[in-house]
């Protein structure tokens, strides 16, 4: 079995090269890497031309497609049963492919696999942020080794606090092709996708084997959007809609979790002082509404 590793690329050349090298260093040879370049950084095509490994494919878009459209293109190019949508600045430990293939062997047909993840900063140093500590201690399921989750239990767990790491997930390709990325979402796109899949009856296997490094930058689009409040305007609309859908699904615990959106409210509260200091009153109002407003 081959795992398609899709790398939608835009941004830092050295970080992208480190991500590619981490794929090529896998202990399990059952992978194929496809890099879809959405930028125009010089020297990148030439660097890939120098890679002799036939499992590495590279193409550059004629024009910039943007994040969501480039994701869609990557999914469309996947040809094998399972794929990974790796972040262009993330790192796979050498045991990543071996780990997810082991999970697939135990749970044939599973839709999503969330393996063990550690957080690194911009320089590649392993760090433990407040956000990630909260994910681990408050929201993530307590899994001793490996566990299969689905239905209302999984939906309610994720709606209380989104504990997965999108770039580290291994997806069943046909399921990902069956549901589309939402154009109306940017920051919360990943949670929306997973909830859509859960509603279709798909399951997630959680494995605590550490095999992936997720890079968290101090400054990012999501961080900037958070201070201005635009991130939470999007999140609020999502949770209101999902609460209605969970009611229709007959999942009351998941509906309550969506209406409370506790972790998202707490995040907004922590950002209020920064919004006040920056003088962005629109952000202050948006954050306050998200943090303290009614969940409907």
Coordinates of C-alpha atoms in Angstrom, one line a residue:
X1 CA 0.0 0.0 0.0
X2 CA 1.2 3.5 -1.0
X3 CA 0.4 6.6 1.0
X4 CA 0.1 9.8 -1.1
X5 CA 1.8 12.6 0.7
X6 CA 0.5 15.9 -0.8
X7 CA 2.4 19.1 -0.1
X8 CA 0.6 22.3 -1.2
X9 CA 3.5 24.7 -1.1
X10 CA 3.7 28.5 -0.8
X11 CA 6.3 30.4 1.3
X12 CA 9.7 29.6 2.8
X13 CA 12.0 27.6 0.6
X14 CA 14.2 26.2 3.4
X15 CA 11.2 25.1 5.5
X16 CA 9.7 23.4 2.4
X17 CA 13.0 21.6 1.7
X18 CA 13.2 20.4 5.3
X19 CA 9.6 19.0 5.0
X20 CA 10.5 17.2 1.7
X21 CA 13.7 15.7 3.2
X22 CA 11.7 14.4 6.2
X23 CA 9.4 12.6 3.8
X24 CA 12.4 11.1 1.9
X25 CA 13.8 9.9 5.3
X26 CA 10.9 7.6 6.0
X27 CA 11.8 4.2 7.3
X28 CA 8.8 2.7 5.4
X29 CA 9.2 3.1 1.6
X30 CA 5.5 3.0 0.9
X31 CA 4.9 6.6 0.1
X32 CA 4.7 9.0 -2.9
X33 CA 5.3 12.8 -2.5
X34 CA 3.5 15.3 -4.7
X35 CA 4.5 19.0 -4.3
X36 CA 2.1 21.5 -5.8
X37 CA 3.9 24.9 -5.9
X38 CA 1.5 27.8 -5.7
X39 CA 4.3 30.4 -5.6
X40 CA 7.1 31.8 -7.8
X41 CA 10.2 31.4 -5.6
X42 CA 13.3 31.2 -7.7
X43 CA 15.3 28.0 -7.9
X44 CA 12.6 25.7 -6.6
X45 CA 11.9 23.8 -9.9
X46 CA 15.6 23.3 -10.3
X47 CA 16.0 22.0 -6.8
X48 CA 13.3 19.4 -7.4
X49 CA 14.9 18.5 -10.8
X50 CA 18.0 17.5 -8.8
X51 CA 16.1 14.9 -6.7
X52 CA 16.6 11.5 -8.2
X53 CA 13.9 9.7 -6.2
X54 CA 11.1 8.8 -8.7
X55 CA 8.6 8.8 -5.8
X56 CA 8.9 12.7 -5.6
X57 CA 6.7 14.6 -8.0
X58 CA 6.7 18.4 -8.5
X59 CA 4.6 20.8 -10.4
X60 CA 4.2 24.6 -10.3
X61 CA 0.8 26.3 -10.8
X62 CA 0.7 28.7 -13.7
X63 CA -1.1 31.2 -11.5
X64 CA -1.6 31.5 -7.7
X65 CA -4.7 29.5 -6.8
X66 CA -4.8 30.4 -3.1
X67 CA -4.9 28.0 -0.1
X68 CA -8.3 26.4 -0.6
X69 CA -8.1 25.9 -4.3
X70 CA -4.6 24.5 -4.1
X71 CA -5.8 22.0 -1.4
X72 CA -8.5 21.0 -3.8
X73 CA -6.0 20.5 -6.6
X74 CA -3.8 18.3 -4.3
X75 CA -6.8 16.1 -3.4
X76 CA -7.6 15.7 -7.1
X77 CA -4.1 14.6 -7.9
X78 CA -4.1 11.8 -5.2
X79 CA -4.3 8.4 -6.7
X80 CA -3.8 6.0 -3.8
X81 CA -6.2 4.8 -1.1
X82 CA -4.8 7.1 1.6
X83 CA -3.3 10.6 1.5
X84 CA -1.7 13.2 3.8
X85 CA -2.1 16.9 3.3
X86 CA 1.2 17.9 4.9
X87 CA 2.0 21.4 5.9
X88 CA 4.8 23.0 3.9
X89 CA 6.7 23.9 7.1
X90 CA 6.0 20.7 9.1
X91 CA 8.2 17.7 9.7
X92 CA 7.6 14.0 9.6
X93 CA 9.6 11.7 12.0
X94 CA 11.0 8.7 10.1
X95 CA 8.3 6.5 11.5
X96 CA 5.3 8.5 10.3
X97 CA 4.4 6.3 7.2
X98 CA 5.0 3.1 9.1
X99 CA 2.7 4.3 11.9
X100 CA -0.2 5.2 9.8
X101 CA 0.1 2.0 7.7
X102 CA 0.0 0.0 10.9
X103 CA -3.2 1.7 11.9
X104 CA -4.8 1.1 8.5
X105 CA -3.9 -2.6 8.8
X106 CA -5.7 -2.8 12.2
X107 CA -8.7 -0.7 11.1
X108 CA -9.2 -1.3 7.3
X109 CA -11.2 1.5 5.7
X110 CA -10.8 4.0 8.6
X111 CA -11.3 7.5 7.3
X112 CA -8.9 9.6 9.4
X113 CA -5.8 8.7 11.4
X114 CA -4.5 11.2 14.0
X115 CA -1.0 10.1 15.1
X116 CA 1.1 11.5 17.9
X117 CA 2.3 15.1 17.4
X118 CA 4.8 17.4 19.0
X119 CA 5.0 21.1 18.5
X120 CA 8.0 23.0 17.2
X121 CA 8.6 26.7 16.8
X122 CA 9.9 28.7 13.8
X123 CA 13.5 27.5 14.6
X124 CA 12.5 23.8 14.9
X125 CA 12.8 23.7 18.7
X126 CA 10.2 21.5 20.5
X127 CA 8.0 23.7 22.5
X128 CA 4.9 23.3 24.7
X129 CA 2.5 26.2 24.3
X130 CA -0.5 27.0 26.4
X131 CA -2.8 26.3 23.5
X132 CA -1.3 22.9 22.8
X133 CA -1.2 22.0 26.5
X134 CA -4.9 22.8 26.7
X135 CA -5.6 20.6 23.7
X136 CA -3.7 17.7 25.4
X137 CA -5.0 18.1 28.9
X138 CA -8.6 19.4 28.5
X139 CA -9.9 18.3 25.1
X140 CA -8.0 15.4 23.5
X141 CA -9.2 11.9 24.3
X142 CA -7.2 9.9 26.8
X143 CA -5.8 7.1 24.6
X144 CA -3.3 4.6 26.0
X145 CA -2.2 3.3 22.7
X146 CA -4.7 3.3 19.8
X147 CA -8.5 4.0 19.7
X148 CA -11.2 4.2 17.1
X149 CA -13.7 7.0 17.5
X150 CA -16.8 8.2 15.6
X151 CA -20.4 9.4 15.8
X152 CA -21.6 11.7 18.5
X153 CA -18.8 10.9 20.8
X154 CA -16.2 12.2 18.3
X155 CA -18.3 15.2 17.2
X156 CA -19.0 16.3 20.8
X157 CA -15.3 15.9 21.7
X158 CA -14.1 18.0 18.8
X159 CA -16.8 20.7 19.2
X160 CA -15.8 21.1 22.9
X161 CA -12.2 21.7 21.8
X162 CA -10.6 21.0 18.4
X163 CA -7.7 18.8 19.5
X164 CA -6.5 17.3 16.1
X165 CA -3.6 18.7 13.9
X166 CA -4.8 18.8 10.3
X167 CA -1.5 18.5 8.5
X168 CA -0.6 15.3 10.4
X169 CA -3.8 13.5 9.6
X170 CA -3.8 10.6 7.2
X171 CA -7.1 10.6 5.2
X172 CA -8.9 7.9 3.1
X173 CA -8.8 9.5 -0.3
X174 CA -12.3 8.7 -1.6
X175 CA -13.9 10.2 1.6
X176 CA -11.9 13.4 1.2
X177 CA -12.9 13.6 -2.4
X178 CA -16.5 13.1 -1.5
X179 CA -16.7 16.2 0.7
X180 CA -15.4 19.6 -0.4
X181 CA -13.5 22.3 1.4
X182 CA -15.8 25.2 2.4
X183 CA -15.2 28.4 0.5
X184 CA -16.8 30.4 3.3
X185 CA -14.3 29.3 5.8
X186 CA -10.6 30.1 6.1
X187 CA -9.3 29.6 9.7
X188 CA -11.9 26.9 10.8
X189 CA -11.8 25.0 7.5
X190 CA -10.2 21.9 9.0
X191 CA -12.8 21.4 11.8
X192 CA -15.6 22.0 9.3
X193 CA -14.2 19.3 7.0
X194 CA -13.9 16.7 9.8
X195 CA -17.4 17.4 11.2
X196 CA -18.8 16.9 7.6
X197 CA -17.1 13.5 7.5
X198 CA -18.3 12.5 10.9
X199 CA -21.9 13.3 9.9
X200 CA -21.4 10.9 6.9
X201 CA -20.6 8.1 9.4
X202 CA -16.8 8.2 9.0
X203 CA -14.5 7.4 11.9
X204 CA -11.1 8.5 13.2
X205 CA -8.4 6.3 14.7
X206 CA -6.3 8.1 17.3
X207 CA -2.7 6.7 17.8
X208 CA -0.4 8.2 20.4
X209 CA 2.8 7.1 18.6
X210 CA 4.9 10.3 18.2
X211 CA 5.7 10.6 14.6
X212 CA 5.0 14.2 13.4
X213 CA 6.1 17.7 14.2
X214 CA 3.7 20.6 13.8
X215 CA 5.2 24.0 13.4
X216 CA 3.5 26.8 15.3
X217 CA 4.6 30.3 14.3
X218 CA 4.3 33.4 16.5
X219 CA 2.9 35.4 13.7
X220 CA 0.4 33.8 11.3
X221 CA -2.8 34.6 9.5
X222 CA -4.8 32.9 12.1
X223 CA -3.0 34.8 14.9
X224 CA -3.6 38.2 13.1
X225 CA -7.2 37.3 12.4
X226 CA -7.7 36.4 16.0
X227 CA -6.7 39.8 17.4
X228 CA -8.9 41.7 14.9
X229 CA -11.8 39.3 15.7
X230 CA -12.4 38.1 12.1
X231 CA -11.4 34.6 13.1
X232 CA -14.2 34.5 15.6
X233 CA -16.8 35.9 13.4
X234 CA -16.2 32.9 11.1
X235 CA -16.1 30.5 14.1
X236 CA -19.3 31.8 15.6
X237 CA -21.2 31.4 12.3
X238 CA -19.8 27.8 12.0
X239 CA -20.8 26.8 15.6
X240 CA -24.3 28.2 15.2
X241 CA -24.8 26.2 12.0
X242 CA -23.3 23.0 13.4
X243 CA -25.5 23.2 16.5
X244 CA -28.5 23.1 14.3
X245 CA -27.1 20.2 12.3
X246 CA -26.3 18.2 15.4
X247 CA -29.9 18.7 16.6
X248 CA -31.1 17.4 13.2
X249 CA -28.7 14.5 13.5
X250 CA -30.2 13.6 16.9
X251 CA -26.9 14.2 18.7
X252 CA -27.9 16.4 21.7
X253 CA -24.5 16.3 23.4
X254 CA -22.7 17.4 20.2
X255 CA -25.3 20.2 19.8
X256 CA -24.7 21.5 23.3
X257 CA -21.0 21.4 22.8
X258 CA -21.4 23.5 19.6
X259 CA -23.6 26.1 21.3
X260 CA -21.2 26.4 24.2
X261 CA -18.0 26.4 22.0
X262 CA -16.1 26.6 25.3
X263 CA -12.5 26.4 24.0
X264 CA -13.2 29.0 21.3
X265 CA -14.8 31.4 23.8
X266 CA -11.8 31.0 26.2
X267 CA -9.4 31.7 23.3
X268 CA -11.3 34.9 22.5
X269 CA -11.1 36.0 26.2
X270 CA -7.3 35.5 26.3
X271 CA -7.0 37.8 23.2
X272 CA -9.2 40.7 24.5
X273 CA -6.3 42.5 26.3
X274 CA -4.2 42.5 23.1
X275 CA -7.1 43.8 21.0
X276 CA -7.7 46.6 23.6
X277 CA -4.0 47.5 23.5
X278 CA -3.9 47.6 19.7
X279 CA -6.9 50.0 19.7
X280 CA -8.9 47.8 17.2
X281 CA -12.4 48.4 18.6
X282 CA -13.9 46.3 15.9
X283 CA -11.8 43.5 17.2
X284 CA -12.7 44.2 20.8
X285 CA -16.4 44.1 19.9
X286 CA -16.1 40.9 17.8
X287 CA -14.1 39.1 20.5
X288 CA -16.5 40.2 23.3
X289 CA -19.5 39.0 21.3
X290 CA -17.9 35.7 20.7
X291 CA -16.7 35.2 24.2
X292 CA -19.8 36.4 26.1
X293 CA -22.7 36.3 23.6
X294 CA -25.5 33.7 23.5
X295 CA -24.6 30.4 21.8
X296 CA -27.3 30.6 19.2

